[in-house]
């Protein structure tokens, strides 16, 4: 009759082997996730810069159009400043 090996002993014996096999996989997954997050942050920053450029160009074109119409120097609307309690008009 074959000796019966308790299942937990198989797990205890296999744990070091599994640890050596799984660690590189987990490390690669985490490394890929970090790289993906960094790339997403970079793309978001580039999009923000592009939108800021477009807004600045649109503002400049609006001011130039107002000046060509012969009106006085265009005035900006009230600036919003941030305070500890919220946003207020100055």
XYZ file of C-alpha atoms in Angstrom:
90
model
C 0.000 0.000 0.000
C 1.257 3.464 -0.874
C 1.897 5.888 1.935
C -0.643 8.686 2.167
C 0.923 12.122 2.050
C -1.167 14.844 3.627
C -2.118 17.544 1.149
C -0.716 20.351 3.288
C 2.763 18.760 3.086
C 2.614 19.003 -0.698
C 1.756 22.699 -0.344
C 4.572 23.273 2.134
C 7.056 21.551 -0.147
C 5.869 23.401 -3.272
C 5.700 26.891 -1.704
C 9.382 27.848 -2.212
C 9.251 26.682 -5.815
C 6.047 28.585 -6.502
C 7.471 31.692 -4.855
C 10.465 31.623 -7.194
C 8.188 31.175 -10.212
C 5.496 33.731 -9.316
C 7.725 36.584 -8.110
C 9.040 37.543 -11.610
C 5.500 37.469 -13.007
C 4.159 39.749 -10.264
C 7.171 42.045 -10.564
C 6.687 42.325 -14.338
C 2.997 43.110 -13.878
C 3.710 45.866 -11.354
C 6.480 47.293 -13.536
C 4.162 47.394 -16.566
C 1.416 49.043 -14.523
C 3.764 51.765 -13.281
C 5.008 52.436 -16.820
C 1.436 52.629 -18.109
C 0.497 55.109 -15.363
C 3.519 57.289 -16.159
C 2.648 57.288 -19.872
C -0.962 58.233 -19.102
C 0.226 61.121 -16.913
C 2.550 62.356 -19.686
C -0.246 62.234 -22.285
C -2.622 64.113 -19.969
C 0.031 66.805 -19.449
C 0.523 67.186 -23.220
C -3.234 67.483 -23.781
C -3.446 70.137 -21.064
C -0.659 72.129 -22.742
C -2.388 71.888 -26.134
C -5.689 73.099 -24.686
C -3.945 76.003 -22.958
C -2.303 76.988 -26.239
C -5.642 76.862 -28.075
C -7.297 79.008 -25.391
C -4.485 81.580 -25.557
C -4.715 81.749 -29.365
C -8.494 82.176 -29.234
C -8.165 84.980 -26.674
C -5.532 86.742 -28.768
C -7.693 86.466 -31.905
C -10.716 87.861 -30.040
C -8.706 90.847 -28.779
C -7.255 91.438 -32.259
C -10.738 91.358 -33.800
C -11.988 93.884 -31.239
C -9.076 96.216 -32.020
C -9.705 96.004 -35.778
C -13.330 96.993 -35.265
C -12.102 100.321 -33.918
C -13.255 99.840 -30.383
C -11.142 100.761 -27.420
C -8.674 98.354 -25.922
C -10.746 95.353 -24.861
C -11.014 94.744 -21.161
C -10.935 91.370 -19.564
C -13.737 90.300 -17.338
C -13.154 90.127 -13.590
C -10.381 87.757 -12.659
C -11.169 84.921 -10.353
C -8.781 84.353 -7.487
C -8.638 81.327 -5.298
C -8.956 81.698 -1.581
C -8.993 79.223 1.239
C -12.803 79.357 1.339
C -13.411 79.197 -2.421
C -13.292 81.274 -5.605
C -14.097 84.985 -5.544
C -14.202 87.710 -8.206
C -11.725 90.558 -7.919
